[in-house]
Short mmCIF file of C-alpha atoms and ligand atoms in Angstrom, two decimals:
data_model
loop_
_atom_site.label_atom_id
_atom_site.label_comp_id
_atom_site.label_asym_id
_atom_site.label_seq_id
_atom_site.Cartn_x
_atom_site.Cartn_y
_atom_site.Cartn_z
CA MET A 1 -28.89 182.61 -26.76
CA ARG A 2 -27.95 185.70 -24.86
CA ARG A 3 -26.58 188.74 -26.94
CA ASN A 4 -23.15 189.98 -25.80
CA LEU A 5 -22.52 193.47 -24.85
CA VAL A 6 -19.48 195.71 -24.16
CA VAL A 7 -19.96 198.90 -22.25
CA GLY A 8 -17.28 201.57 -21.99
CA ASN A 9 -17.09 203.55 -18.83
CA TRP A 10 -15.31 206.83 -19.58
CA LYS A 11 -15.32 207.86 -15.94
CA MET A 12 -13.89 211.38 -15.47
CA LYS A 13 -11.02 210.70 -17.82
CA ILE A 14 -12.02 212.65 -20.88
CA ASN A 15 -12.48 216.16 -21.96
CA HIS A 16 -14.62 217.74 -24.67
CA GLN A 17 -12.12 217.32 -27.54
CA SER A 18 -10.97 213.88 -26.64
CA ALA A 19 -14.58 212.68 -26.26
CA GLN A 20 -15.27 213.78 -29.81
CA ASP A 21 -12.13 212.20 -31.10
CA LEU A 22 -12.97 209.01 -29.34
CA ILE A 23 -16.50 208.90 -30.79
CA ASP A 24 -15.16 209.57 -34.34
CA GLY A 25 -12.71 206.72 -33.90
CA LEU A 26 -15.50 204.35 -32.66
CA ILE A 27 -17.83 205.30 -35.47
CA GLU A 28 -15.34 204.99 -38.16
CA GLY A 29 -13.80 201.71 -36.94
CA LEU A 30 -16.91 200.00 -35.74
CA PRO A 31 -17.02 196.43 -37.20
CA SER A 32 -20.35 194.78 -37.83
CA GLU A 33 -20.34 192.36 -34.98
CA ASP A 34 -23.41 190.40 -33.84
CA ALA A 35 -22.99 191.98 -30.44
CA ASP A 36 -24.07 195.14 -28.62
CA ILE A 37 -21.90 198.10 -27.72
CA ALA A 38 -22.38 201.20 -25.59
CA VAL A 39 -20.41 204.13 -24.14
CA CYS A 40 -21.03 206.02 -20.89
CA PRO A 41 -19.56 209.50 -21.05
CA PRO A 42 -19.59 212.10 -18.21
CA TYR A 43 -23.19 213.56 -17.92
CA LEU A 44 -22.04 216.88 -19.42
CA TYR A 45 -21.12 215.36 -22.77
CA ILE A 46 -24.20 213.17 -23.14
CA PRO A 47 -26.24 215.59 -25.18
CA GLU A 48 -23.45 215.98 -27.80
CA VAL A 49 -22.48 212.33 -27.77
CA SER A 50 -26.14 211.36 -28.17
CA GLN A 51 -26.37 213.51 -31.39
CA ARG A 52 -23.18 211.94 -32.79
CA LEU A 53 -24.48 208.50 -32.08
CA ALA A 54 -27.91 208.91 -33.71
CA ASN A 55 -28.19 206.35 -36.61
CA THR A 56 -25.15 204.31 -35.49
CA ALA A 57 -25.15 200.96 -33.68
CA ILE A 58 -23.32 202.40 -30.70
CA GLU A 59 -25.72 202.87 -27.65
CA LEU A 60 -25.50 205.43 -24.88
CA GLY A 61 -25.43 205.14 -21.23
CA ALA A 62 -24.77 207.18 -18.09
CA GLN A 63 -22.37 206.44 -15.27
CA ASN A 64 -24.91 206.92 -12.51
CA VAL A 65 -28.52 208.05 -11.96
CA ALA A 66 -30.29 209.83 -9.10
CA THR A 67 -31.95 208.01 -6.32
CA HIS A 68 -35.20 210.10 -6.82
CA GLN A 69 -37.41 210.92 -9.85
CA GLU A 70 -37.35 214.81 -9.27
CA GLY A 71 -37.20 217.36 -6.65
CA ALA A 72 -34.77 219.37 -4.53
CA TYR A 73 -31.58 217.27 -5.25
CA THR A 74 -28.87 219.79 -6.16
CA GLY A 75 -26.40 218.43 -8.50
CA GLU A 76 -28.24 215.19 -9.38
CA ILE A 77 -29.27 213.87 -12.74
CA ALA A 78 -32.68 212.04 -13.01
CA ALA A 79 -33.36 208.90 -15.06
CA VAL A 80 -35.98 210.75 -17.18
CA MET A 81 -33.39 213.43 -18.08
CA LEU A 82 -31.14 210.78 -19.47
CA LYS A 83 -33.91 209.31 -21.38
CA ASP A 84 -34.47 212.63 -23.09
CA PHE A 85 -31.18 212.25 -24.56
CA ASN A 86 -31.71 208.55 -25.82
CA CYS A 87 -29.65 206.91 -23.08
CA LYS A 88 -30.37 203.21 -23.00
CA TYR A 89 -28.27 202.26 -20.08
CA ALA A 90 -27.42 203.74 -16.53
CA ILE A 91 -24.59 202.13 -14.52
CA VAL A 92 -25.59 201.85 -10.82
CA GLY A 93 -23.58 200.77 -7.84
CA HIS A 94 -20.19 201.16 -9.39
CA SER A 95 -17.54 200.47 -6.67
CA GLU A 96 -16.05 203.94 -7.05
CA ARG A 97 -19.53 205.43 -6.15
CA ARG A 98 -19.84 202.88 -3.27
CA ALA A 99 -16.33 203.74 -1.97
CA ASN A 100 -16.08 207.46 -2.60
CA TYR A 101 -19.67 208.81 -2.76
CA ALA A 102 -21.40 206.89 -0.01
CA ASP A 103 -23.50 204.74 -2.10
CA THR A 104 -24.91 201.97 0.00
CA ASP A 105 -27.01 198.83 -0.89
CA THR A 106 -30.07 200.90 -0.25
CA THR A 107 -29.18 203.85 -2.47
CA VAL A 108 -27.99 201.49 -5.20
CA ALA A 109 -31.38 199.75 -5.03
CA GLN A 110 -33.14 203.13 -5.29
CA ARG A 111 -31.02 204.09 -8.39
CA PHE A 112 -31.62 200.77 -9.96
CA GLN A 113 -35.51 201.28 -9.45
CA GLN A 114 -35.23 204.80 -10.86
CA ALA A 115 -33.63 203.48 -14.02
CA ILE A 116 -36.33 200.68 -14.45
CA ASP A 117 -39.11 203.17 -13.79
CA ALA A 118 -37.80 205.51 -16.56
CA ASP A 119 -37.23 202.50 -19.02
CA LEU A 120 -33.54 202.58 -18.76
CA ILE A 121 -31.53 199.54 -18.48
CA PRO A 122 -29.62 199.53 -15.19
CA VAL A 123 -26.08 198.01 -15.30
CA LEU A 124 -25.76 196.94 -11.74
CA ALA A 125 -22.24 196.68 -10.49
CA VAL A 126 -21.31 194.25 -7.78
CA GLY A 127 -18.03 192.92 -6.63
CA GLU A 128 -15.77 192.17 -3.61
CA LEU A 129 -12.74 193.94 -2.27
CA LEU A 130 -9.37 192.34 -2.27
CA GLU A 131 -9.56 191.42 1.53
CA GLN A 132 -12.92 189.87 1.02
CA ARG A 133 -11.58 187.70 -1.71
CA GLU A 134 -8.62 186.83 0.45
CA ASN A 135 -10.89 185.89 3.48
CA GLY A 136 -13.06 183.82 1.27
CA THR A 137 -16.24 185.93 1.52
CA THR A 138 -16.65 186.86 -2.31
CA PHE A 139 -19.93 184.94 -2.69
CA GLU A 140 -21.37 186.35 0.51
CA VAL A 141 -20.43 189.91 -0.49
CA VAL A 142 -21.94 189.55 -4.00
CA ALA A 143 -25.05 187.84 -2.69
CA LYS A 144 -25.66 190.63 -0.21
CA GLN A 145 -25.22 193.31 -2.87
CA LEU A 146 -27.57 191.57 -5.23
CA ASN A 147 -30.19 190.62 -2.60
CA ALA A 148 -30.50 194.15 -1.58
CA VAL A 149 -31.66 195.05 -5.04
CA LEU A 150 -33.84 191.92 -5.37
CA GLU A 151 -35.70 192.73 -2.16
CA PHE A 152 -36.28 196.36 -3.14
CA SER A 153 -37.19 195.91 -6.80
CA GLY A 154 -38.18 192.21 -7.12
CA ILE A 155 -36.95 189.63 -9.51
CA ASP A 156 -39.21 190.78 -12.34
CA SER A 157 -37.23 194.07 -12.71
CA PHE A 158 -34.23 192.04 -13.71
CA LYS A 159 -36.04 191.16 -16.99
CA ASN A 160 -34.67 194.66 -18.18
CA ALA A 161 -31.31 194.85 -16.30
CA VAL A 162 -27.69 193.96 -16.85
CA ILE A 163 -25.36 192.87 -14.04
CA ALA A 164 -21.53 193.69 -14.12
CA TYR A 165 -19.35 191.61 -11.85
CA GLU A 166 -16.56 193.79 -11.00
CA PRO A 167 -13.99 192.60 -8.50
CA VAL A 168 -12.76 195.85 -6.85
CA TRP A 169 -9.17 194.73 -6.80
CA ALA A 170 -9.16 194.24 -10.44
CA ILE A 171 -10.53 197.83 -11.38
CA GLY A 172 -7.88 199.98 -12.89
CA THR A 173 -5.14 197.96 -11.42
CA GLY A 174 -4.00 195.75 -14.28
CA LEU A 175 -4.92 192.80 -12.19
CA THR A 176 -7.65 190.83 -13.90
CA ALA A 177 -9.59 188.00 -12.44
CA SER A 178 -8.74 184.89 -14.37
CA ALA A 179 -11.34 183.65 -16.70
CA GLU A 180 -12.08 180.81 -14.29
CA GLN A 181 -12.30 183.10 -11.20
CA ALA A 182 -14.94 185.29 -13.06
CA GLN A 183 -16.88 182.46 -14.41
CA GLU A 184 -17.22 181.01 -10.94
CA VAL A 185 -18.77 184.18 -9.67
CA HIS A 186 -20.94 184.74 -12.80
CA LEU A 187 -22.38 181.23 -12.42
CA PHE A 188 -23.06 182.08 -8.74
CA ILE A 189 -24.95 185.21 -9.70
CA ARG A 190 -26.94 183.33 -12.29
CA GLN A 191 -27.89 180.58 -9.87
CA LEU A 192 -28.78 183.11 -7.20
CA LEU A 193 -31.26 184.53 -9.70
CA ALA A 194 -32.45 181.15 -10.89
CA GLU A 195 -33.71 180.39 -7.46
CA LYS A 196 -36.15 183.16 -7.97
CA ASN A 197 -36.81 182.86 -11.78
CA GLN A 198 -34.99 180.35 -14.09
CA GLN A 199 -36.02 182.22 -17.20
CA ILE A 200 -34.84 185.62 -16.11
CA ALA A 201 -31.56 184.09 -14.82
CA GLU A 202 -30.94 182.46 -18.20
CA LYS A 203 -31.64 185.65 -20.18
CA ILE A 204 -29.84 188.22 -18.15
CA GLN A 205 -26.58 189.53 -19.50
CA ILE A 206 -23.72 189.28 -16.83
CA LEU A 207 -20.79 191.46 -17.79
CA TYR A 208 -17.24 191.15 -16.33
CA GLY A 209 -15.40 194.38 -15.45
CA GLY A 210 -11.87 194.99 -14.04
CA SER A 211 -8.84 195.61 -16.38
CA VAL A 212 -10.48 194.13 -19.39
CA LYS A 213 -8.05 194.49 -22.37
CA PRO A 214 -7.82 193.18 -25.92
CA GLN A 215 -5.24 190.64 -24.48
CA ASN A 216 -7.55 189.00 -22.03
CA ALA A 217 -11.01 189.61 -23.47
CA GLU A 218 -11.16 186.56 -25.63
CA ALA A 219 -10.46 184.14 -22.73
CA LEU A 220 -13.08 185.83 -20.53
CA PHE A 221 -15.73 185.82 -23.29
CA ALA A 222 -15.15 182.25 -24.00
CA MET A 223 -16.75 181.44 -20.59
CA PRO A 224 -20.26 180.27 -20.64
CA ASP A 225 -21.67 182.82 -18.17
CA ILE A 226 -19.62 185.76 -19.25
CA ASP A 227 -21.81 187.82 -21.71
CA GLY A 228 -19.54 190.77 -22.21
CA ALA A 229 -17.58 193.49 -20.34
CA LEU A 230 -17.73 196.72 -18.66
CA VAL A 231 -14.49 198.44 -19.53
CA GLY A 232 -12.91 201.44 -18.01
CA GLY A 233 -9.26 202.37 -19.13
CA ASP A 234 -9.27 200.51 -22.29
CA SER A 235 -12.58 202.12 -23.44
CA LEU A 236 -10.68 205.37 -23.88
CA SER A 237 -8.85 204.09 -26.96
CA ALA A 238 -11.07 203.36 -29.98
CA ASP A 239 -8.64 200.81 -31.13
CA SER A 240 -8.51 198.87 -27.78
CA PHE A 241 -12.26 199.15 -27.18
CA LEU A 242 -13.17 197.86 -30.70
CA LYS A 243 -10.67 195.03 -30.33
CA ILE A 244 -12.34 193.98 -27.15
CA TYR A 245 -15.61 194.25 -28.84
CA SER A 246 -14.36 192.06 -31.61
CA SER A 247 -13.11 189.34 -29.21
CA PHE A 248 -16.48 187.34 -28.99
CA GLN A 249 -16.15 183.96 -30.63
CA LYS A 250 -18.37 183.84 -33.83
P1 PGA B 301 -10.98 199.28 -15.70
O1 PGA B 301 -12.39 199.82 -15.03
O2 PGA B 301 -11.29 198.52 -16.97
O3 PGA B 301 -10.24 200.48 -15.90
O4 PGA B 301 -10.36 198.35 -14.67
C1 PGA B 301 -13.47 199.01 -15.08
C2 PGA B 301 -14.63 199.80 -14.39
O5 PGA B 301 -14.43 200.44 -13.50
O6 PGA B 301 -15.78 199.57 -14.73
#
């Protein structure tokens, strides 16, 4: 049985005060579910959020990680630095980084490997654009993104990784993939990994991301290959995020 996981990606949509309020709300309202929960604040707030989360069941993650371990990389944050503040996860390959910050399959693979090397769990985001879905190349696009990391890091590194399927057209748009559309891609991802290693494929958590809300979480989580969610907008409200977290069937 795979454990379920919800991860909140706060993006650059929070400030110092609202981050504190959100953490208070999450800590106060956290139900005791048999599933995992994590938040990914902007880097700057990680030290403080890390302190507040000590001795709680809420885990910490980062929204990105540098492609190198150390060196002359102005403005970058290395995996080992995140580890110093008890981060457990790091999102890599988010579509906003691919689209706006020139992340490529190669740099995403480097980030993934840096996370693995530092004993962080990479949350590898993959997903197609609207035009790619419309012209029927969704599987091809997702396979290319995944294969780039598989070739660079090898299947064994997926023992300690999470995958997030995030159709780009569903991110922040209010359009969600239907549970069936998402399940179809999740199954495809699991089968692609199973060709290399059956056990790893069965064990890996595959999250869905893209306008996940309390209203659609239950239907998504009921699908056999959907093991949780990467949540953007609705992770900024403690109430909504905890409702999503409570949507797994017991
Ligand atoms: P959204 O973002 O939930 O606001 O669509 C998801 C994401 O970007 O991970």
